[in-house]
């Protein structure tokens, strides 16, 4: 891949954007929509892909100083890309994400506009506050799944939204634990810095324990089919147990936990989707 193209690809972190796009389809499947409503999921998926890419690029501009310590290999701190064009690309993608959501209807355009504004505020203010920034990112991930059911009350998408919220919150806490050195150097007041690494690790551990305890609920009380049980038992539960074992240690490998959390999110989405299709 051409170096400049490779740098932009890494900047946008397409694997994270893809998870957000898949989340929209998961929400759509939960509603058992007819073919006539597939365009809603299409516009939502494209919008979330671009919104996530925009947020990643904008975040890297705002985090350029701390990334010199935490992630010096990234395109901005390594000098492969300059901040000005990256910032311009981020705001262009923010705007395009809102426009694409508006192609579904005005309500979804307003929803994504609100999500974009929250991302902008998060990157500049909320991420500096203990736990507040983590909750904001977790909410944004849940809203991607809720997109097809919006503006109605979340009912059918609720299990997937709750799973996404808790898993994302755990991952955000683990990321903060991994980035303590650089965040402290630039004056960020993340939860590990404000409350300590050990309480933050225990909170992430508790979130994993809650997710493990919740695994039977979609089958027991919401009528999800055997596909949900199969993927949960084969993939989601083992990943949760591995995460619990690692986070139980006083000095976990937070990079390993992050990777496992990404796989857990994919496994959870696959289980919920299979549960809907087989119910």
Tab-separated table of C-alpha atoms in Angstrom:
chain	number	residue	atom	x	y	z
A	1	UNK	CA	0.000	0.000	0.000
A	2	UNK	CA	1.256	3.541	-0.824
A	3	UNK	CA	2.654	5.077	2.422
A	4	UNK	CA	0.313	8.120	2.377
A	5	UNK	CA	-2.729	5.914	1.765
A	6	UNK	CA	-1.587	3.534	4.484
A	7	UNK	CA	-1.249	6.422	6.949
A	8	UNK	CA	-4.778	7.683	6.282
A	9	UNK	CA	-6.083	4.109	6.549
A	10	UNK	CA	-4.470	3.703	9.975
A	11	UNK	CA	-5.702	7.136	11.053
A	12	UNK	CA	-9.357	6.319	10.358
A	13	UNK	CA	-9.078	2.877	12.039
A	14	UNK	CA	-11.534	1.175	9.664
A	15	UNK	CA	-11.921	-1.875	11.904
A	16	UNK	CA	-13.551	0.327	14.566
A	17	UNK	CA	-15.681	2.052	11.939
A	18	UNK	CA	-16.788	-1.338	10.627
A	19	UNK	CA	-17.970	-2.387	14.100
A	20	UNK	CA	-20.139	0.760	14.270
A	21	UNK	CA	-21.563	0.044	10.822
A	22	UNK	CA	-22.304	-3.569	11.729
A	23	UNK	CA	-24.022	-2.306	14.864
A	24	UNK	CA	-26.619	-0.523	12.735
A	25	UNK	CA	-27.388	-3.764	10.900
A	26	UNK	CA	-27.672	-5.561	14.229
A	27	UNK	CA	-30.231	-3.006	15.373
A	28	UNK	CA	-32.095	-3.374	12.090
A	29	UNK	CA	-32.164	-7.174	12.405
A	30	UNK	CA	-33.491	-6.875	15.955
A	31	UNK	CA	-36.555	-5.082	14.595
A	32	UNK	CA	-37.236	-7.767	11.943
A	33	UNK	CA	-37.797	-5.011	9.397
A	34	UNK	CA	-39.279	-5.668	5.976
A	35	UNK	CA	-37.307	-5.214	2.752
A	36	UNK	CA	-38.891	-1.793	2.256
A	37	UNK	CA	-36.992	-0.470	5.275
A	38	UNK	CA	-33.549	-1.760	4.291
A	39	UNK	CA	-32.539	1.761	3.059
A	40	UNK	CA	-32.741	2.967	6.675
A	41	UNK	CA	-30.037	0.464	7.658
A	42	UNK	CA	-27.970	1.293	4.568
A	43	UNK	CA	-27.937	5.033	5.275
A	44	UNK	CA	-27.338	4.391	8.949
A	45	UNK	CA	-24.444	2.041	8.293
A	46	UNK	CA	-22.725	4.489	5.931
A	47	UNK	CA	-23.316	7.359	8.349
A	48	UNK	CA	-21.832	5.468	11.313
A	49	UNK	CA	-18.822	4.365	9.265
A	50	UNK	CA	-18.014	7.982	8.414
A	51	UNK	CA	-18.865	9.334	11.864
A	52	UNK	CA	-16.516	6.848	13.523
A	53	UNK	CA	-13.731	7.573	11.047
A	54	UNK	CA	-14.214	11.315	11.653
A	55	UNK	CA	-14.102	10.842	15.417
A	56	UNK	CA	-10.915	8.774	15.182
A	57	UNK	CA	-9.153	11.384	13.045
A	58	UNK	CA	-10.341	14.277	15.215
A	59	UNK	CA	-9.291	12.380	18.337
A	60	UNK	CA	-5.782	11.857	16.991
A	61	UNK	CA	-5.413	15.596	16.332
A	62	UNK	CA	-6.553	16.428	19.865
A	63	UNK	CA	-4.360	13.672	21.340
A	64	UNK	CA	-1.239	14.423	19.316
A	65	UNK	CA	0.793	15.438	22.391
A	66	UNK	CA	-0.102	12.447	24.563
A	67	UNK	CA	0.269	10.110	21.581
A	68	UNK	CA	3.934	11.100	21.312
A	69	UNK	CA	4.289	9.044	24.509
A	70	UNK	CA	1.427	6.529	24.326
A	71	UNK	CA	1.319	5.792	20.592
A	72	UNK	CA	4.359	7.292	18.822
A	73	UNK	CA	3.823	4.944	15.857
A	74	UNK	CA	0.541	6.618	14.849
A	75	UNK	CA	0.525	8.795	11.697
A	76	UNK	CA	0.397	12.198	13.439
A	77	UNK	CA	3.050	11.824	16.181
A	78	UNK	CA	5.323	9.949	13.758
A	79	UNK	CA	5.138	12.878	11.305
A	80	UNK	CA	3.560	10.907	8.452
A	81	UNK	CA	0.523	13.228	8.413
A	82	UNK	CA	0.023	16.878	9.387
A	83	UNK	CA	-2.644	18.066	11.811
A	84	UNK	CA	-4.293	20.655	9.545
A	85	UNK	CA	-5.408	18.337	6.693
A	86	UNK	CA	-6.394	15.646	9.199
A	87	UNK	CA	-8.611	18.119	11.076
A	88	UNK	CA	-10.185	19.278	7.804
A	89	UNK	CA	-10.854	15.677	6.752
A	90	UNK	CA	-12.430	14.928	10.144
A	91	UNK	CA	-14.914	17.792	9.944
A	92	UNK	CA	-15.733	16.993	6.336
A	93	UNK	CA	-16.576	13.424	7.384
A	94	UNK	CA	-18.625	14.673	10.352
A	95	UNK	CA	-20.732	16.753	7.964
A	96	UNK	CA	-21.057	13.956	5.417
A	97	UNK	CA	-22.180	11.526	8.133
A	98	UNK	CA	-24.984	13.921	9.117
A	99	UNK	CA	-26.043	14.351	5.483
A	100	UNK	CA	-26.171	10.590	4.893
A	101	UNK	CA	-28.231	10.044	8.048
A	102	UNK	CA	-30.572	12.781	6.862
A	103	UNK	CA	-31.161	10.757	3.704
A	104	UNK	CA	-33.124	8.348	5.931
A	105	UNK	CA	-35.208	11.155	7.451
A	106	UNK	CA	-34.798	14.390	9.372
A	107	UNK	CA	-34.997	12.671	12.777
A	108	UNK	CA	-31.993	10.459	12.020
A	109	UNK	CA	-30.112	13.447	10.659
A	110	UNK	CA	-30.682	15.254	13.950
A	111	UNK	CA	-29.593	12.153	15.886
A	112	UNK	CA	-26.281	11.931	14.039
A	113	UNK	CA	-25.762	15.688	14.305
A	114	UNK	CA	-26.071	15.292	18.075
A	115	UNK	CA	-23.654	12.351	18.015
A	116	UNK	CA	-21.148	14.364	15.992
A	117	UNK	CA	-21.369	17.288	18.410
A	118	UNK	CA	-20.880	14.909	21.343
A	119	UNK	CA	-17.780	13.485	19.663
A	120	UNK	CA	-16.358	16.964	19.101
A	121	UNK	CA	-16.964	17.900	22.752
A	122	UNK	CA	-15.588	14.559	23.928
A	123	UNK	CA	-12.346	14.968	22.001
A	124	UNK	CA	-11.776	18.443	23.426
A	125	UNK	CA	-13.280	18.362	26.933
A	126	UNK	CA	-15.055	15.248	28.164
A	127	UNK	CA	-12.146	12.843	27.740
A	128	UNK	CA	-10.183	14.927	30.247
A	129	UNK	CA	-12.765	14.180	32.942
A	130	UNK	CA	-12.725	10.939	34.940
A	131	UNK	CA	-15.370	8.464	33.719
A	132	UNK	CA	-17.447	11.138	31.919
A	133	UNK	CA	-15.573	10.649	28.644
A	134	UNK	CA	-15.771	6.869	28.958
A	135	UNK	CA	-19.551	7.069	29.394
A	136	UNK	CA	-19.857	9.388	26.381
A	137	UNK	CA	-18.060	6.952	24.066
A	138	UNK	CA	-20.121	4.042	25.415
A	139	UNK	CA	-23.326	5.983	24.727
A	140	UNK	CA	-22.219	6.721	21.160
A	141	UNK	CA	-21.613	3.023	20.479
A	142	UNK	CA	-25.060	2.150	21.832
A	143	UNK	CA	-26.708	4.826	19.690
A	144	UNK	CA	-25.290	3.219	16.534
A	145	UNK	CA	-27.314	0.085	17.348
A	146	UNK	CA	-30.355	2.119	18.393
A	147	UNK	CA	-30.283	4.085	15.097
A	148	UNK	CA	-32.860	1.897	13.241
A	149	UNK	CA	-35.346	2.042	16.148
A	150	UNK	CA	-34.958	5.793	16.719
A	151	UNK	CA	-37.011	7.877	17.569
A	152	UNK	CA	-39.151	5.179	19.172
A	153	UNK	CA	-38.350	3.944	22.672
A	154	UNK	CA	-35.550	1.347	22.617
A	155	UNK	CA	-37.257	-2.005	23.038
A	156	UNK	CA	-36.075	-4.546	20.499
A	157	UNK	CA	-32.572	-3.066	20.263
A	158	UNK	CA	-32.197	-2.767	24.063
A	159	UNK	CA	-30.229	-6.031	24.687
A	160	UNK	CA	-27.656	-5.166	22.028
A	161	UNK	CA	-27.458	-1.550	23.235
A	162	UNK	CA	-26.788	-2.639	26.823
A	163	UNK	CA	-24.138	-5.146	25.716
A	164	UNK	CA	-22.418	-2.522	23.541
A	165	UNK	CA	-22.535	0.068	26.323
A	166	UNK	CA	-20.971	-2.167	28.986
A	167	UNK	CA	-18.358	-3.735	26.694
A	168	UNK	CA	-17.332	-0.330	25.330
A	169	UNK	CA	-17.142	1.163	28.827
A	170	UNK	CA	-14.823	-1.658	29.906
A	171	UNK	CA	-12.661	-1.168	26.825
A	172	UNK	CA	-12.441	2.589	27.387
A	173	UNK	CA	-11.318	2.004	30.976
A	174	UNK	CA	-8.672	-0.464	29.805
A	175	UNK	CA	-7.454	2.054	27.200
A	176	UNK	CA	-7.113	4.687	29.923
A	177	UNK	CA	-5.159	2.233	32.075
A	178	UNK	CA	-2.817	1.545	29.173
A	179	UNK	CA	-2.336	5.272	28.439
A	180	UNK	CA	-1.750	6.568	31.976
A	181	UNK	CA	1.823	7.688	31.333
A	182	UNK	CA	1.064	9.903	28.345
A	183	UNK	CA	-2.253	11.174	29.716
A	184	UNK	CA	-0.629	12.225	32.987
A	185	UNK	CA	2.174	13.987	31.120
A	186	UNK	CA	-0.271	16.260	29.243
A	187	UNK	CA	-2.557	16.898	32.216
A	188	UNK	CA	-5.525	14.644	31.431
A	189	UNK	CA	-7.547	13.593	34.466
A	190	UNK	CA	-8.775	10.168	33.408
A	191	UNK	CA	-10.221	7.735	35.953
A	192	UNK	CA	-6.943	5.820	36.573
A	193	UNK	CA	-5.208	9.154	37.254
A	194	UNK	CA	-8.008	10.553	39.436
A	195	UNK	CA	-8.969	7.394	41.359
A	196	UNK	CA	-5.989	5.101	40.817
A	197	UNK	CA	-5.205	2.181	38.559
A	198	UNK	CA	-6.404	-0.506	40.947
A	199	UNK	CA	-9.990	0.809	41.411
A	200	UNK	CA	-10.251	1.347	37.651
A	201	UNK	CA	-9.073	-2.209	36.970
A	202	UNK	CA	-11.622	-3.523	39.469
A	203	UNK	CA	-14.389	-1.546	37.771
A	204	UNK	CA	-13.455	-3.032	34.384
A	205	UNK	CA	-13.410	-6.481	36.013
A	206	UNK	CA	-16.879	-5.856	37.484
A	207	UNK	CA	-18.261	-4.851	34.089
A	208	UNK	CA	-16.989	-8.109	32.594
A	209	UNK	CA	-18.598	-10.041	35.457
A	210	UNK	CA	-21.929	-8.280	34.832
A	211	UNK	CA	-21.760	-9.140	31.128
A	212	UNK	CA	-21.054	-12.776	31.942
A	213	UNK	CA	-24.020	-12.890	34.340
A	214	UNK	CA	-26.249	-11.281	31.700
A	215	UNK	CA	-25.422	-13.740	28.922
A	216	UNK	CA	-28.434	-16.046	29.574
A	217	UNK	CA	-30.983	-13.205	29.694
A	218	UNK	CA	-31.689	-12.760	25.955
A	219	UNK	CA	-32.539	-16.462	25.645
A	220	UNK	CA	-34.390	-16.790	28.951
A	221	UNK	CA	-36.519	-13.667	28.867
A	222	UNK	CA	-36.452	-12.219	25.354
A	223	UNK	CA	-36.949	-15.349	23.268
A	224	UNK	CA	-33.649	-15.247	21.367
A	225	UNK	CA	-33.091	-18.459	19.395
A	226	UNK	CA	-30.491	-21.207	19.649
A	227	UNK	CA	-28.043	-19.291	17.495
A	228	UNK	CA	-27.557	-16.870	20.360
A	229	UNK	CA	-26.867	-19.646	22.873
A	230	UNK	CA	-24.434	-21.429	20.562
A	231	UNK	CA	-22.246	-18.385	19.817
A	232	UNK	CA	-22.423	-17.191	23.426
A	233	UNK	CA	-21.209	-20.549	24.764
A	234	UNK	CA	-18.557	-21.114	22.106
A	235	UNK	CA	-17.107	-17.605	21.835
A	236	UNK	CA	-18.515	-14.847	24.086
A	237	UNK	CA	-18.354	-16.744	27.401
A	238	UNK	CA	-14.756	-18.018	26.907
A	239	UNK	CA	-13.587	-14.505	25.986
A	240	UNK	CA	-15.273	-13.083	29.074
A	241	UNK	CA	-13.618	-15.701	31.276
A	242	UNK	CA	-10.210	-14.940	29.765
A	243	UNK	CA	-10.763	-11.225	30.363
A	244	UNK	CA	-11.834	-11.847	33.948
A	245	UNK	CA	-8.727	-13.937	34.562
A	246	UNK	CA	-6.437	-11.282	33.099
A	247	UNK	CA	-8.111	-8.352	34.875
A	248	UNK	CA	-8.006	-10.235	38.173
A	249	UNK	CA	-4.216	-9.962	38.097
A	250	UNK	CA	-2.662	-6.952	39.828
A	251	UNK	CA	-0.666	-6.090	36.664
A	252	UNK	CA	-2.687	-7.182	33.619
A	253	UNK	CA	-1.552	-6.958	30.023
A	254	UNK	CA	-3.876	-4.134	29.009
A	255	UNK	CA	-2.965	-4.413	25.342
A	256	UNK	CA	-4.066	-8.050	25.398
A	257	UNK	CA	-7.280	-7.068	27.196
A	258	UNK	CA	-8.039	-4.476	24.518
A	259	UNK	CA	-7.640	-7.026	21.743
A	260	UNK	CA	-9.839	-9.525	23.555
A	261	UNK	CA	-12.468	-6.855	24.158
A	262	UNK	CA	-12.622	-6.148	20.423
A	263	UNK	CA	-13.181	-9.843	19.759
A	264	UNK	CA	-15.768	-9.934	22.546
A	265	UNK	CA	-17.729	-7.107	20.945
A	266	UNK	CA	-17.748	-8.932	17.623
A	267	UNK	CA	-18.734	-12.209	19.301
A	268	UNK	CA	-21.522	-10.498	21.235
A	269	UNK	CA	-22.898	-8.829	18.123
A	270	UNK	CA	-22.735	-12.125	16.222
A	271	UNK	CA	-24.551	-13.923	19.060
A	272	UNK	CA	-27.313	-11.327	19.256
A	273	UNK	CA	-27.723	-11.282	15.495
A	274	UNK	CA	-27.875	-15.081	15.333
A	275	UNK	CA	-30.368	-15.077	18.181
A	276	UNK	CA	-32.672	-12.731	16.309
A	277	UNK	CA	-32.420	-14.731	13.075
A	278	UNK	CA	-33.132	-18.054	14.770
A	279	UNK	CA	-35.929	-16.865	17.077
